[in-house]
Tab-separated table of C-alpha atoms and ligand atoms in Angstrom:
chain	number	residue	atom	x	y	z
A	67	UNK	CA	76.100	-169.876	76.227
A	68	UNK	CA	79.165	-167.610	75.369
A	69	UNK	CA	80.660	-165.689	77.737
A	70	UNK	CA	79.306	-162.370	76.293
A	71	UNK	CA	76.109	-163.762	77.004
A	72	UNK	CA	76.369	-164.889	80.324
A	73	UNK	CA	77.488	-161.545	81.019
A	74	UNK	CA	74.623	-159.187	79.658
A	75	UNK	CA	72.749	-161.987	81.765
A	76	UNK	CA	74.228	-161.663	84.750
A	77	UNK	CA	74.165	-157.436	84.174
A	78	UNK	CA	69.869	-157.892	83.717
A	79	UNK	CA	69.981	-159.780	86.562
A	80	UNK	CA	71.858	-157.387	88.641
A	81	UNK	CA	69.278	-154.731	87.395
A	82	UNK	CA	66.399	-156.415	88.342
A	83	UNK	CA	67.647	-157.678	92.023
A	84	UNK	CA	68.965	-153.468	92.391
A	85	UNK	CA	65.930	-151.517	90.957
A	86	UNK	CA	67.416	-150.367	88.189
A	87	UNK	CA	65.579	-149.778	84.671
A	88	UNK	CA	69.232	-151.222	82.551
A	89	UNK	CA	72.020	-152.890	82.764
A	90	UNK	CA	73.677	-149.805	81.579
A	91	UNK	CA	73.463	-148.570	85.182
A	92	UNK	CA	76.362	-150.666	86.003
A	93	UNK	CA	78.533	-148.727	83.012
A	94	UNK	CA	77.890	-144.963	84.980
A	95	UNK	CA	78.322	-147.018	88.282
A	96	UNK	CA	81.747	-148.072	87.240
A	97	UNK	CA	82.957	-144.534	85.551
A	98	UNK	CA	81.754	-142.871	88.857
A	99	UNK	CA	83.433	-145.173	90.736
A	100	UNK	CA	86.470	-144.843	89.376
A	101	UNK	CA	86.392	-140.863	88.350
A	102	UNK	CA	84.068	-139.769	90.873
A	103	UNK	CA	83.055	-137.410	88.270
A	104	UNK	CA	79.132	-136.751	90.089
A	105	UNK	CA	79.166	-135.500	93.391
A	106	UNK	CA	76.127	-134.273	96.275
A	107	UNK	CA	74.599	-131.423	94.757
A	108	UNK	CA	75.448	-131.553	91.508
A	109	UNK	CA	73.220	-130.682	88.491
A	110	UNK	CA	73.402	-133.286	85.436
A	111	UNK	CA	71.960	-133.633	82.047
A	112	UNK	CA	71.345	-136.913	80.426
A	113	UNK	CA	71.049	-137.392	76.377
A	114	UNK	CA	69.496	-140.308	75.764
A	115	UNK	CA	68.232	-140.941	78.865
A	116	UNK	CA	65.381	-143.590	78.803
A	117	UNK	CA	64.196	-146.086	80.397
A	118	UNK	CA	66.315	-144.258	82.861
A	119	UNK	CA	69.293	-146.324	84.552
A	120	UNK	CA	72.047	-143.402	84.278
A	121	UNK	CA	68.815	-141.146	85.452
A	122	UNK	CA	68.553	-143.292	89.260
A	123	UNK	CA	72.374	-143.628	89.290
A	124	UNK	CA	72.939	-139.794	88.978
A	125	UNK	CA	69.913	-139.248	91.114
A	126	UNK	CA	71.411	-141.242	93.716
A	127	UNK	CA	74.409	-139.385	94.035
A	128	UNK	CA	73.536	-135.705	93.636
A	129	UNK	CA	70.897	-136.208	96.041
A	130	UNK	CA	68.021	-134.155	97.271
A	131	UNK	CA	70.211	-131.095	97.019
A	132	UNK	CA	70.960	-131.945	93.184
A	133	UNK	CA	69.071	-132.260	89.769
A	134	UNK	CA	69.437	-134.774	87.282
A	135	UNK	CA	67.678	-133.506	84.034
A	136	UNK	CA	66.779	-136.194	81.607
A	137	UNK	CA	66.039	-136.147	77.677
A	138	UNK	CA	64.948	-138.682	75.360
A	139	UNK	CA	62.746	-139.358	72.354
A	140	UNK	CA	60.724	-141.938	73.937
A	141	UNK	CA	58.771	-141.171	77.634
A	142	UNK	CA	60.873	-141.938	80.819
A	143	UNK	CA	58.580	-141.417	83.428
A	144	UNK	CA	60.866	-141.643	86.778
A	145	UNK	CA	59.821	-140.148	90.013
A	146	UNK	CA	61.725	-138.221	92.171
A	147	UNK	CA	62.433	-134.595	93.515
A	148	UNK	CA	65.586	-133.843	92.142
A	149	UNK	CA	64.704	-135.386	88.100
A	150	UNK	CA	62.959	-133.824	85.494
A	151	UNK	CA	62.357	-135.472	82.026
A	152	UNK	CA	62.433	-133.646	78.469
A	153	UNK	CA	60.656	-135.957	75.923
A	154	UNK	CA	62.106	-134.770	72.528
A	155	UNK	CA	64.565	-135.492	70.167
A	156	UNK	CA	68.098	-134.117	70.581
A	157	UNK	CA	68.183	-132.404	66.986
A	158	UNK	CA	65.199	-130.496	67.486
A	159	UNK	CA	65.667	-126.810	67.462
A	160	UNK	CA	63.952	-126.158	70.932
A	161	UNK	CA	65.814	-128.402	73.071
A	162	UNK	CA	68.419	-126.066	74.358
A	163	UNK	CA	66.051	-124.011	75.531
A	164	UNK	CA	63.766	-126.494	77.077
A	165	UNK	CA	66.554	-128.074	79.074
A	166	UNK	CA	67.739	-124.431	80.368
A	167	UNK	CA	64.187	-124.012	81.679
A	168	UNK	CA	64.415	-127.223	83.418
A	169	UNK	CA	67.943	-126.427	84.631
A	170	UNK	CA	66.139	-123.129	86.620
A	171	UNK	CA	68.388	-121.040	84.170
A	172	UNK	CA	71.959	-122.182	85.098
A	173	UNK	CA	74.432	-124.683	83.648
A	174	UNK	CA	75.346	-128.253	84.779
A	175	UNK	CA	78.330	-129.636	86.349
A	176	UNK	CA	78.116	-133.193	84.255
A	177	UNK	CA	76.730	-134.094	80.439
A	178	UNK	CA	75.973	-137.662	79.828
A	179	UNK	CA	75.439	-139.349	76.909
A	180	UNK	CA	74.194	-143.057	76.099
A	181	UNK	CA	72.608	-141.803	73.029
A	182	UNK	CA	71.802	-144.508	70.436
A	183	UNK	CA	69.495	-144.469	66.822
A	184	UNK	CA	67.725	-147.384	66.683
A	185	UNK	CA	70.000	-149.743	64.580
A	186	UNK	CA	69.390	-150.575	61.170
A	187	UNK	CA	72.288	-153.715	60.706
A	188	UNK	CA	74.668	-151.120	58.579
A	189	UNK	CA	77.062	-150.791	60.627
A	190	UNK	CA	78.704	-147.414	58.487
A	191	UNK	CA	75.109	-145.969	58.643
A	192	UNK	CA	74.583	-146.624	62.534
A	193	UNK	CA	78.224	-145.591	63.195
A	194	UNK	CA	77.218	-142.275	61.618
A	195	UNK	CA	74.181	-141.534	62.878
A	196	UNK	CA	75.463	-142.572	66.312
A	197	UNK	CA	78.105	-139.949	65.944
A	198	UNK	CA	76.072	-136.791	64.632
A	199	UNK	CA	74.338	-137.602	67.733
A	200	UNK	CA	77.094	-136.885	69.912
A	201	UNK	CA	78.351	-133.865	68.349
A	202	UNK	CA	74.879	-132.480	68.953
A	203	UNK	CA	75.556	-133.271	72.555
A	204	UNK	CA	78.965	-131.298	72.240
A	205	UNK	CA	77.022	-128.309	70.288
A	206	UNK	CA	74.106	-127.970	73.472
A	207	UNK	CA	76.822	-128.918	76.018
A	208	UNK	CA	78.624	-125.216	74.617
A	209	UNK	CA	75.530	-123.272	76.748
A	210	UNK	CA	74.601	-125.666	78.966
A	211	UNK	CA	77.579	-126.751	80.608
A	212	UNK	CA	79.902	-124.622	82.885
A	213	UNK	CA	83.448	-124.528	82.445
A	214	UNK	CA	85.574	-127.044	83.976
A	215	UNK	CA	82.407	-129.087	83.524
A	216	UNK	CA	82.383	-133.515	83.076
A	217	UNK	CA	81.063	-135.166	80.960
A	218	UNK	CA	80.338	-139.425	80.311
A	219	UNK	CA	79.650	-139.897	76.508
A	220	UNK	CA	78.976	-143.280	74.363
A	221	UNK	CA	80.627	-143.556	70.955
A	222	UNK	CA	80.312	-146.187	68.345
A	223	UNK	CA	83.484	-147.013	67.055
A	224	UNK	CA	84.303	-146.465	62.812
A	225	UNK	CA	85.177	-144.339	60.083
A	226	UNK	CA	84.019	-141.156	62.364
A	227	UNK	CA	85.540	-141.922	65.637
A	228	UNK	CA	89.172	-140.552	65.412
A	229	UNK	CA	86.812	-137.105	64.141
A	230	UNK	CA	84.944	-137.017	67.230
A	231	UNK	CA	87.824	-138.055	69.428
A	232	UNK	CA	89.695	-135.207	68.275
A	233	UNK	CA	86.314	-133.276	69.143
A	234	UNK	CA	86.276	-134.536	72.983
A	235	UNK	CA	90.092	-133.490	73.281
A	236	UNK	CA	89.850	-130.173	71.680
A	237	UNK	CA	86.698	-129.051	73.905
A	238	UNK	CA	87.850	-130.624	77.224
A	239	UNK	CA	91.259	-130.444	79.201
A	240	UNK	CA	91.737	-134.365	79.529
A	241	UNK	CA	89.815	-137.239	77.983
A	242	UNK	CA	90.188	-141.000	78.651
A	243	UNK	CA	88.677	-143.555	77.540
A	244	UNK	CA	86.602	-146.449	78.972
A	245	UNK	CA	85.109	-150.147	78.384
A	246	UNK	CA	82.975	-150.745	80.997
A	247	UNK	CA	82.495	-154.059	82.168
A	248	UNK	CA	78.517	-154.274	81.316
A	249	UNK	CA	79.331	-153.018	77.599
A	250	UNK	CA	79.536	-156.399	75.976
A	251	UNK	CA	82.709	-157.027	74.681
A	252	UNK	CA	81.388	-157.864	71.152
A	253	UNK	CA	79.699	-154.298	70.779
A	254	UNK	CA	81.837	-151.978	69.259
A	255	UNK	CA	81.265	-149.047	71.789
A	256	UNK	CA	83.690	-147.180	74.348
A	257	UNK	CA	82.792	-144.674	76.525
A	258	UNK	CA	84.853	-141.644	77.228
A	259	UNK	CA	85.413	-139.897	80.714
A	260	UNK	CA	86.018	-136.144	79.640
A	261	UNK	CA	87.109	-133.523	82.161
A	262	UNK	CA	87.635	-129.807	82.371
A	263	UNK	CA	85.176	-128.313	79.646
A	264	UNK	CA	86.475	-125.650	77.729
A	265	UNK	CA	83.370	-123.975	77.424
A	266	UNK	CA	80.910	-122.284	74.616
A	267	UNK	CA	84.209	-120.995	73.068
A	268	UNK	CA	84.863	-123.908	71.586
A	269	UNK	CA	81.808	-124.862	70.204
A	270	UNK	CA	80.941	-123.660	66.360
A	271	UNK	CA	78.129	-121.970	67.249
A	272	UNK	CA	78.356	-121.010	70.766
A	273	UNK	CA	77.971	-118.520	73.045
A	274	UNK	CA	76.487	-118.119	76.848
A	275	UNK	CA	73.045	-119.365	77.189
A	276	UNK	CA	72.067	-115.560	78.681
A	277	UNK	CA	71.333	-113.715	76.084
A	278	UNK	CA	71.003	-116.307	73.427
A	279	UNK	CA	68.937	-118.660	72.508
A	280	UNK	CA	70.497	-122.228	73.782
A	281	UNK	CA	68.464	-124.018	71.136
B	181	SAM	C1	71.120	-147.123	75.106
B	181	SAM	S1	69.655	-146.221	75.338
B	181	SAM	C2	69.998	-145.313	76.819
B	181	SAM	C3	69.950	-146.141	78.096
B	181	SAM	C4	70.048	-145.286	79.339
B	181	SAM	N1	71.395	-144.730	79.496
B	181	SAM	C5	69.714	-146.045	80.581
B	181	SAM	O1	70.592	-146.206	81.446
B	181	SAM	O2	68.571	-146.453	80.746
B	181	SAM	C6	69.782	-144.988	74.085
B	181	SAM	C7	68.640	-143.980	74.048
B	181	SAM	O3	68.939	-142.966	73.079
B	181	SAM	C8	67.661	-142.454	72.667
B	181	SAM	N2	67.771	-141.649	71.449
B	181	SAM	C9	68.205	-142.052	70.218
B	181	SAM	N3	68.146	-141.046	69.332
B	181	SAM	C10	67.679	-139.955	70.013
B	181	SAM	C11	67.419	-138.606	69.653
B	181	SAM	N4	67.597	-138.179	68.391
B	181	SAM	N5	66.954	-137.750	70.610
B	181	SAM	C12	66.748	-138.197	71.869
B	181	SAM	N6	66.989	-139.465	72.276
B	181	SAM	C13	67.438	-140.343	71.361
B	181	SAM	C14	66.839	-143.716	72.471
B	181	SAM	O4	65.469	-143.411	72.475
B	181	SAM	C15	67.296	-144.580	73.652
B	181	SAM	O5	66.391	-144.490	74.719
């Protein structure tokens, strides 16, 4: 077995003995960790959010005071006080507005992002469907987060990355950059730690979600 292997092994196992519905818990358990980016209270969205390991990680640690809000094509289904679940897809017009409704009509404090098309083997094609994803992210994030906001985003690396780098550093005050232990080493995928949102101003087609329509 090679040592990639054993790895995503050992991250399923850890999964299964914890509760958790993915390994990928283990990649927002090491960012907090280390950033402590999610704190008691705090309100967080979730792109790309199914079957809903970032969703019991974040729940975790905002608590029964907080609200983790997730969205996803595909059903997620996890119970819990402080979660709610949008199932749509991220490009569709309505989903703005449908997370500020579950949001009770204020912005978050954190924007994830694990979002992933379903891959076809092209590796240009994925990379670049991969990233149109995550500038959507950036374009909702410009209503629905507050200033000074955080934000945990996957991005495929390629011809597009340096573009959407330069995205993350323009809209927020510091960005670094992360390879979490339970990525496996062979996928080409970082993470990025973002801090200090600059707000709707810097998105093309912002604006404050009152008066507007955050679709
Ligand atoms: C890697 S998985 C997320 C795993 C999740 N972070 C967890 O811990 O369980 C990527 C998700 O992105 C979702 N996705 C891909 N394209 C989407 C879109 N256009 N709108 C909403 N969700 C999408 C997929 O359905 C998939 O569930």
């Amino acid at each position: 077995m090679r040592v990639h292997e054993a790895r995503r092994d050992l991250y399923r196992r850890l999964a299964r003995e914890q509760g958790y519905r993915s390994r990928a818990a283990f990649k927002l358990i090491e960012a907090t960790e280390k950033y402590r980016f999610i704190a008691p209270g705090d309100r967080v969205l979730d792109f790309g959010a199914a079957p809903g390991g970032w969703m019991q990680v974040a729940a975790e640690l905002v608590g029964e005071e907080g609200l983790v809000v997730g969205v996803d094509l595909h059903p997620i289904r996890l119970r819990g006080r402080n979660i709610k679940e949008i199932t749509a897809d991220v490009h569709d017009s309505g989903v703005g507005q449908r997370v500020w409704l579950a949001l009770g009509g204020s912005q978050a404090d954190v924007a994830l992002s694990d979002l992933a098309p379903s891959v076809s083997g092209v590796w240009e094609l994925d990379q670049g469907r991969q990233a149109e994803l995550t500038l959507r992210v950036l374009e909702l994030s410009g209503r629905l987060l507050r200033d000074e906001g955080y934000a945990f985003f996957k991005l495929f690396e390629g011809e597009r990355s340096q573009e959407i780098r330069n995205e993350f550093k323009r809209r927020f005050r510091a960005v670094h950059t992360i390879k979490p232990r339970a990525s496996r080493s062979v996928s080409s995928e970082l993470y990025y730690y973002c801090e200090g949102w600059r707000g709707a101003g810097t998105a093309e087609r912002g604006g404050h979600p009152e008066g507007h329509d955050p679709s």
